[in-house]
XYZ file of C-alpha atoms in Angstrom:
544
model
C 63.246 126.973 67.217
C 63.040 126.692 71.050
C 62.465 130.367 71.715
C 58.984 130.679 70.129
C 57.900 127.484 71.909
C 59.026 128.888 75.269
C 57.254 132.169 74.552
C 54.101 130.299 73.558
C 54.151 128.321 76.794
C 54.641 131.478 78.834
C 51.680 133.138 77.109
C 49.589 129.990 77.610
C 50.557 129.856 81.293
C 49.591 133.490 81.846
C 46.273 132.909 80.069
C 45.574 129.849 82.181
C 46.399 131.686 85.416
C 43.910 134.380 84.471
C 41.304 131.665 83.974
C 42.143 129.374 86.905
C 41.895 132.183 89.453
C 38.225 133.068 88.821
C 37.326 129.449 88.075
C 38.765 128.238 91.386
C 36.861 130.922 93.267
C 33.652 129.728 91.603
C 34.365 126.048 92.286
C 35.140 126.740 95.936
C 31.667 128.190 96.345
C 30.151 125.158 94.576
C 31.848 122.860 97.089
C 30.685 125.023 99.991
C 34.237 125.828 101.088
C 36.120 129.124 101.452
C 37.722 130.061 98.075
C 41.211 129.874 99.560
C 40.958 126.070 99.713
C 40.248 125.895 95.977
C 43.079 128.344 95.230
C 45.533 126.358 97.365
C 44.470 123.172 95.569
C 45.010 124.853 92.194
C 48.583 125.780 93.121
C 49.304 122.262 94.416
C 47.691 120.524 91.447
C 49.458 122.645 88.832
C 52.843 122.110 90.468
C 52.485 118.372 91.113
C 51.175 117.541 87.651
C 53.878 119.602 85.955
C 56.355 117.237 87.632
C 54.561 113.874 87.425
C 52.119 114.195 84.500
C 52.611 113.606 80.795
C 49.791 115.422 78.966
C 51.198 118.749 77.828
C 47.781 120.398 77.568
C 46.319 119.205 80.900
C 45.753 121.783 83.647
C 45.097 120.003 86.943
C 43.055 122.224 89.252
C 39.642 122.066 90.983
C 36.835 121.315 88.514
C 33.133 122.069 88.508
C 32.092 118.399 88.434
C 34.419 117.360 91.275
C 33.342 120.388 93.330
C 29.695 119.373 92.973
C 30.447 115.739 93.902
C 32.551 116.909 96.854
C 29.642 118.992 98.126
C 27.354 115.955 97.836
C 29.923 113.715 99.557
C 30.338 116.139 102.453
C 26.573 116.372 102.820
C 26.301 112.566 102.905
C 28.791 112.450 105.775
C 26.496 114.576 107.875
C 26.293 118.231 108.937
C 29.038 119.742 110.998
C 30.972 122.854 111.908
C 33.233 124.450 109.272
C 36.278 122.923 110.976
C 34.731 119.485 110.707
C 33.954 120.014 107.011
C 37.553 120.986 106.348
C 38.797 117.882 108.190
C 36.463 115.674 106.147
C 37.617 117.389 102.946
C 41.238 116.638 103.818
C 40.353 112.989 104.463
C 38.343 112.689 101.235
C 41.001 114.276 99.025
C 43.715 112.182 100.652
C 41.711 109.001 100.035
C 41.160 109.992 96.405
C 44.893 110.540 95.945
C 45.723 107.152 97.459
C 43.095 105.441 95.299
C 44.615 106.939 92.152
C 48.164 105.951 93.067
C 47.068 102.418 93.980
C 45.053 102.039 90.751
C 48.017 103.229 88.695
C 50.474 100.878 90.420
C 48.050 97.968 89.918
C 47.846 98.987 86.232
C 44.084 99.403 86.257
C 44.289 102.054 83.561
C 43.170 99.457 81.013
C 39.633 100.485 81.963
C 40.300 103.640 79.930
C 40.417 101.512 76.762
C 36.644 101.119 77.028
C 36.214 104.872 76.547
C 36.207 105.161 72.750
C 37.049 108.273 70.760
C 33.409 108.945 69.759
C 32.511 108.756 73.467
C 35.260 111.263 74.242
C 34.078 113.628 71.513
C 30.489 113.490 72.726
C 31.600 113.812 76.352
C 33.738 116.870 75.549
C 30.930 118.571 73.647
C 28.315 117.828 76.321
C 30.590 118.885 79.172
C 31.464 122.159 77.448
C 27.800 122.889 76.772
C 26.769 122.097 80.357
C 29.475 124.354 81.830
C 28.495 127.209 79.502
C 24.819 126.866 80.428
C 25.570 126.866 84.141
C 27.696 129.989 83.747
C 24.766 131.636 82.001
C 22.462 130.631 84.831
C 24.789 132.181 87.412
C 24.915 135.497 85.531
C 21.126 135.778 85.299
C 20.919 135.917 89.085
C 18.308 133.144 89.159
C 19.607 130.310 91.328
C 17.997 126.966 90.384
C 17.105 124.624 93.218
C 17.243 121.328 91.341
C 20.499 119.636 90.382
C 19.740 118.307 86.895
C 20.484 120.703 84.055
C 17.169 120.245 82.263
C 15.256 121.297 85.381
C 17.638 124.198 85.980
C 16.983 125.414 82.449
C 13.254 125.430 83.120
C 13.660 127.288 86.426
C 15.867 129.955 84.861
C 13.494 130.375 81.914
C 10.542 130.718 84.288
C 12.372 133.465 86.187
C 13.140 135.604 83.123
C 11.513 138.621 84.744
C 14.156 138.482 87.497
C 17.160 138.253 85.192
C 20.013 140.662 85.923
C 20.102 142.367 82.521
C 23.082 144.547 83.468
C 25.165 141.533 84.476
C 24.198 139.740 81.272
C 25.256 142.769 79.223
C 28.618 142.947 81.023
C 29.167 139.215 80.473
C 28.261 139.535 76.801
C 30.600 142.483 76.299
C 33.478 140.745 78.107
C 32.933 137.590 76.061
C 32.907 139.564 72.798
C 36.181 141.287 73.675
C 37.904 138.022 74.563
C 36.699 136.276 71.412
C 37.981 139.224 69.384
C 41.371 138.979 71.123
C 41.674 135.339 70.077
C 42.859 136.379 66.615
C 46.112 137.406 68.331
C 47.255 134.097 69.734
C 50.096 135.569 71.782
C 47.707 137.780 73.773
C 46.491 136.155 77.040
C 42.855 137.172 76.639
C 41.676 136.084 80.114
C 44.565 137.852 81.801
C 43.953 141.027 79.769
C 40.250 140.927 80.592
C 40.945 140.709 84.320
C 43.293 143.700 84.081
C 40.823 145.775 82.054
C 37.980 144.986 84.437
C 40.044 145.865 87.503
C 40.980 149.215 85.896
C 37.352 149.871 84.978
C 36.204 149.067 88.518
C 37.909 152.267 89.730
C 35.650 154.264 87.426
C 32.439 152.224 87.467
C 30.656 151.192 90.654
C 29.571 147.690 89.666
C 28.053 146.994 93.067
C 25.944 150.150 92.812
C 24.655 148.913 89.452
C 23.383 145.728 91.071
C 26.132 143.553 89.583
C 27.650 141.060 92.064
C 31.424 141.096 92.385
C 33.862 138.394 93.463
C 34.420 140.085 96.830
C 37.204 139.880 99.361
C 39.123 136.615 99.616
C 41.092 135.881 102.783
C 44.406 134.236 101.980
C 44.916 132.640 105.370
C 44.740 128.865 105.624
C 45.603 126.686 108.583
C 48.208 124.004 108.005
C 46.154 120.798 107.815
C 46.544 118.045 110.350
C 45.376 114.468 110.058
C 41.768 114.582 111.239
C 40.740 112.592 114.300
C 38.101 110.369 112.789
C 36.761 107.039 114.010
C 37.075 103.776 112.116
C 33.394 103.728 111.109
C 33.623 107.252 109.720
C 36.784 106.358 107.778
C 34.772 103.587 106.132
C 32.119 106.136 105.159
C 34.817 108.468 103.832
C 36.310 105.635 101.796
C 32.914 104.891 100.254
C 32.296 108.570 99.507
C 35.733 108.930 97.888
C 34.990 106.277 95.251
C 32.481 108.320 93.191
C 34.681 111.387 93.674
C 37.680 109.490 92.280
C 35.560 108.142 89.430
C 34.305 111.541 88.328
C 37.830 112.965 88.505
C 39.228 110.116 86.415
C 36.381 110.243 83.899
C 36.729 113.988 83.452
C 40.535 114.039 83.543
C 41.024 111.117 81.173
C 38.315 112.363 78.830
C 39.903 115.812 78.747
C 43.537 114.677 78.497
C 42.947 112.024 75.873
C 40.738 114.292 73.761
C 43.404 116.997 73.676
C 46.235 114.489 73.191
C 44.469 112.902 70.215
C 44.041 116.329 68.683
C 47.842 116.608 68.463
C 48.654 112.967 67.762
C 50.066 112.378 71.255
C 49.761 109.136 73.211
C 49.145 108.796 76.936
C 49.686 105.975 79.411
C 46.530 105.785 81.571
C 48.457 104.157 84.420
C 50.979 106.989 84.482
C 48.125 109.505 84.410
C 46.455 107.764 87.353
C 49.637 108.033 89.411
C 50.110 111.679 88.388
C 46.527 112.496 89.408
C 47.152 110.684 92.685
C 50.213 112.804 93.451
C 48.311 115.963 92.507
C 45.474 115.131 94.902
C 47.852 114.160 97.689
C 49.569 117.518 97.150
C 46.169 119.257 97.302
C 45.332 117.416 100.529
C 48.667 118.453 102.047
C 47.652 122.141 101.742
C 44.038 121.592 102.774
C 42.681 121.984 99.258
C 39.816 120.551 97.233
C 40.207 117.557 94.917
C 41.840 118.356 91.576
C 41.628 116.971 88.054
C 42.253 117.936 84.459
C 39.352 120.344 83.986
C 38.069 120.728 80.448
C 37.774 124.517 80.370
C 41.256 125.301 81.712
C 42.928 122.523 79.708
C 41.132 123.637 76.547
C 42.236 127.214 77.192
C 45.812 126.013 77.633
C 45.618 124.148 74.341
C 43.992 127.070 72.520
C 46.703 129.429 73.809
C 49.371 127.261 72.165
C 50.861 125.206 75.007
C 53.492 122.789 73.714
C 54.812 121.339 76.987
C 54.078 121.102 80.722
C 56.088 124.301 81.092
C 52.789 126.124 80.530
C 51.370 124.526 83.682
C 54.435 125.484 85.687
C 54.180 129.082 84.428
C 50.491 129.088 85.352
C 51.363 128.002 88.899
C 53.935 130.794 89.271
C 51.601 133.405 87.789
C 48.737 132.235 89.999
C 50.936 132.475 93.099
C 51.933 136.027 92.125
C 48.298 136.975 91.581
C 47.335 135.603 94.982
C 50.087 137.586 96.687
C 49.513 140.962 95.054
C 46.210 141.069 93.216
C 43.516 139.577 95.451
C 42.280 142.962 96.747
C 41.993 144.167 93.160
C 40.331 140.992 91.902
C 37.689 141.376 94.601
C 36.326 144.297 92.532
C 35.779 142.147 89.394
C 32.122 141.344 88.572
C 31.164 137.695 88.744
C 29.716 138.125 85.251
C 33.238 138.680 83.906
C 34.328 135.515 85.710
C 31.591 133.620 83.844
C 32.607 135.177 80.522
C 36.216 134.053 81.032
C 35.059 130.469 81.557
C 32.778 130.543 78.494
C 35.500 132.023 76.267
C 37.813 129.178 77.236
C 35.215 126.660 76.041
C 34.093 128.391 72.831
C 36.173 126.252 70.484
C 35.110 123.067 72.303
C 31.546 123.659 71.072
C 32.594 123.082 67.442
C 30.129 120.421 66.166
C 32.297 119.317 63.213
C 33.893 116.285 64.966
C 30.393 114.987 65.755
C 29.050 115.764 62.280
C 31.932 113.777 60.773
C 30.680 110.668 62.584
C 27.279 111.132 60.936
C 28.990 111.438 57.553
C 30.893 108.207 58.200
C 27.770 106.510 59.514
C 29.749 105.017 62.394
C 29.364 105.465 66.178
C 27.305 108.628 65.840
C 24.672 107.401 68.270
C 27.274 106.592 70.926
C 28.758 110.091 70.618
C 25.286 111.634 70.757
C 24.445 109.562 73.835
C 27.596 110.815 75.552
C 26.754 114.449 74.784
C 23.083 114.169 75.743
C 23.926 112.025 78.772
C 26.289 114.661 80.171
C 23.689 117.375 79.603
C 20.849 115.352 81.081
C 22.519 113.472 83.935
C 25.839 115.214 84.588
C 29.420 114.311 83.733
C 29.625 111.088 85.749
C 26.369 109.400 84.758
C 26.579 110.757 81.203
C 29.975 109.155 80.708
C 28.877 105.893 82.347
C 25.851 105.789 80.043
C 27.977 106.378 76.959
C 30.592 103.805 77.986
C 27.833 101.276 78.682
C 26.369 101.890 75.229
C 29.819 101.566 73.704
C 30.394 98.195 75.388
C 26.910 97.027 74.371
C 27.616 98.063 70.775
C 30.812 95.971 70.823
C 28.982 93.006 72.336
C 26.185 93.305 69.777
C 28.617 93.464 66.866
C 30.644 90.509 68.122
C 27.530 88.440 68.782
C 26.299 88.781 65.191
C 26.392 85.499 63.308
C 26.912 86.838 59.804
C 29.071 84.644 57.617
C 30.560 85.245 54.183
C 30.540 82.526 51.561
C 33.817 82.514 49.653
C 34.707 81.641 46.073
C 37.925 81.144 44.136
C 39.042 84.263 42.286
C 40.349 83.799 38.715
C 41.505 80.221 39.371
C 44.191 81.427 41.815
C 44.773 80.993 45.522
C 42.643 83.972 46.595
C 39.219 83.252 48.075
C 36.876 86.246 48.216
C 33.374 87.158 49.375
C 30.835 86.063 46.772
C 28.570 88.986 47.655
C 31.242 91.367 46.378
C 32.693 89.094 43.679
C 29.792 87.118 42.169
C 32.045 85.953 39.316
C 34.268 83.942 41.700
C 34.267 80.168 41.160
C 32.159 78.012 43.517
C 32.680 74.274 43.979
C 29.280 72.792 44.903
C 30.933 69.982 46.874
C 33.072 72.268 49.030
C 31.373 75.001 51.064
C 33.920 77.722 51.945
C 32.736 80.111 54.676
C 34.215 82.852 56.874
C 32.581 84.297 60.012
C 32.792 88.092 60.072
C 33.623 88.178 63.785
C 35.858 86.098 66.068
C 34.233 82.964 67.475
C 33.404 83.283 71.170
C 30.705 82.194 73.592
C 28.286 84.879 72.402
C 28.179 83.887 68.723
C 29.822 80.479 68.203
C 26.646 78.393 68.378
C 24.669 80.720 66.093
C 27.516 80.834 63.553
C 28.037 77.065 63.395
C 24.281 76.449 63.168
C 24.093 78.911 60.260
C 26.990 77.130 58.532
C 25.340 73.739 58.965
C 22.094 75.111 57.500
C 24.037 76.451 54.507
C 25.235 72.971 53.524
C 23.353 71.068 50.838
C 22.949 67.475 49.707
C 25.922 67.880 47.356
C 28.214 69.285 50.074
C 31.000 66.861 50.994
C 33.310 69.220 52.878
C 33.056 72.502 54.780
C 36.108 74.763 54.866
C 35.842 77.169 57.808
C 38.168 80.188 57.619
C 39.149 81.290 61.125
C 41.118 84.349 60.046
C 39.149 86.541 62.469
C 39.775 84.219 65.445
C 43.185 84.588 67.049
C 42.074 82.506 70.024
C 38.988 80.608 71.232
C 37.251 80.378 74.586
C 36.020 77.085 76.017
C 32.459 77.632 74.775
C 33.644 78.128 71.186
C 35.815 75.000 71.488
C 32.832 72.921 72.639
C 30.587 74.262 69.877
C 33.246 73.548 67.242
C 33.561 69.956 68.492
C 29.808 69.388 68.451
C 29.459 70.848 64.971
C 32.319 68.745 63.598
C 30.658 65.617 65.040
C 27.264 66.457 63.475
C 28.813 67.189 60.093
C 30.789 63.950 60.212
C 27.588 62.019 60.954
C 26.103 63.526 57.775
C 29.132 62.482 55.732
C 30.541 65.985 55.597
C 34.110 66.798 56.630
C 35.015 69.987 58.519
C 38.395 71.491 57.595
C 39.844 74.611 59.183
C 41.627 77.291 57.170
C 43.622 80.354 58.247
C 44.289 78.478 61.486
C 46.315 80.531 63.972
C 48.948 78.814 66.130
C 47.208 79.564 69.486
C 44.004 77.954 68.174
C 45.885 74.969 66.719
C 47.677 74.375 70.048
C 44.390 74.646 71.956
C 42.539 72.192 69.704
C 45.455 69.742 69.778
C 44.954 69.115 73.513
C 41.135 69.270 73.479
C 40.545 65.628 72.477
C 38.783 64.224 69.419
C 37.490 65.337 66.969
C 39.284 68.653 67.698
C 42.767 67.118 67.730
C 42.160 65.876 64.189
C 40.917 69.313 63.156
C 44.164 70.785 64.507
C 46.316 68.229 62.684
C 44.460 68.608 59.384
C 44.011 72.385 59.630
C 45.793 74.743 57.238
C 47.275 78.228 57.348
C 45.504 79.260 54.141
C 42.015 78.756 52.723
C 43.454 77.583 49.393
C 45.387 74.741 51.074
C 42.268 73.750 53.039
C 40.215 73.592 49.838
C 42.893 71.482 48.098
C 42.866 69.150 51.100
C 39.087 68.810 50.784
C 39.332 68.024 47.081
C 41.980 65.402 47.728
C 39.683 63.218 49.806
C 38.178 60.127 48.162
C 35.189 60.891 45.954
C 36.103 64.532 45.429
C 39.134 64.215 43.130
C 37.075 64.781 40.006
C 35.450 68.027 41.177
C 36.099 70.595 38.410
C 38.250 73.640 39.290
């Protein structure tokens, strides 16, 4: 049983190495750094995460989003010589690594719980689409000036007369071949495509055809030293590292959790934070760019059948071998083939079925759509923040609703059910039995209790409030409950609590009157609360 799994991980690792190499070259140029710094970071990230990480599908290397944010961060720190940029990069990546480790040790990963699965699905779809579009833009030869994708799309469309048709044809052919190779899962399509293109480059003069190639990559890198930076500049670097860390975490957690959920795996966000921290500290130690779990490479790893972190370790070894022996050959590969490799890795991530399922369920579809559109319109960072904000607002809106269900006795037994769904249930006109649909808290307690008071009539002698949705109460809900009990008592109506949880009972017991009485007279079931109401003087003769 172990042998096929090992073989699958080896194939996945080889496939990933064939993808990470051209991707890293592209992301180095996005960051405005020599490609060797992205390649060194890829080796460090793959190795460190294979040791410290837990997501079997995650491939931790430079990413497009982090490369773009790094370029912006370096620009914000002011212009400088290449040596100064490299020193600032080392400082930024080191700060990011320390931030991740500190956040993980402080167990701040709970923030990840606010990123819901629909948000992740929309984020994954939008991120895949944005990466594919940007690869298309690069192949056309039209280089957009603006940063937002929607404006870039307009600039590229306006420059259609300047499109590099030959490069587009090569990219299309390479993409078709790789998609065709996907039917054989054990074949590393990206690796095969690189080999075929290198062989073809000895026959076809791509440069003479006007097709840009990757070009020569120097593999020399100076061993980094701690940069000599003043205190004020360290403060600026610390500020610039925060958005860089945020985009890395958003992208890495979104990618890792999406792929983990696909296979029924669970992840500890705190452990992932520490693992990302070690990976970035490793990248800083070799003078590399920041690293994270990129969606394209991780998706390619998953699609190739990775079953453990062995695939990442194999990818690191294969990448190191490629850097040692194949860089002169890879220099002959057209950039259009590089783009096709990236797009092929993301093809299955553009499957709309997970999003369409949300529309069928009629739940959270707008949040998922906001995540997808937000990534496309505003980029990975602001798109995710928009979607998370909408998700939190949706939770707050749902919890703040003051809908209540009126309950009736089912078939003369101890079950009390929603009258809207069971209109045949028995109703005692003297005892109003109600259940809020959401837990009582500061955002809805007053509206809920006011609605309950309005629902009472002249014949009502007791109100049974089922608190089955409320495991605990905040101070605002406690105050509102006390005020409502006092008003009902003044009207000759008794408030009795049913489905009372122990934490709520203990809280009310020390909150003074009339809450202490509510705690003493409260019941664990609605049926017992109703019987208690009927036992009070004047209600004994109420028919069952």
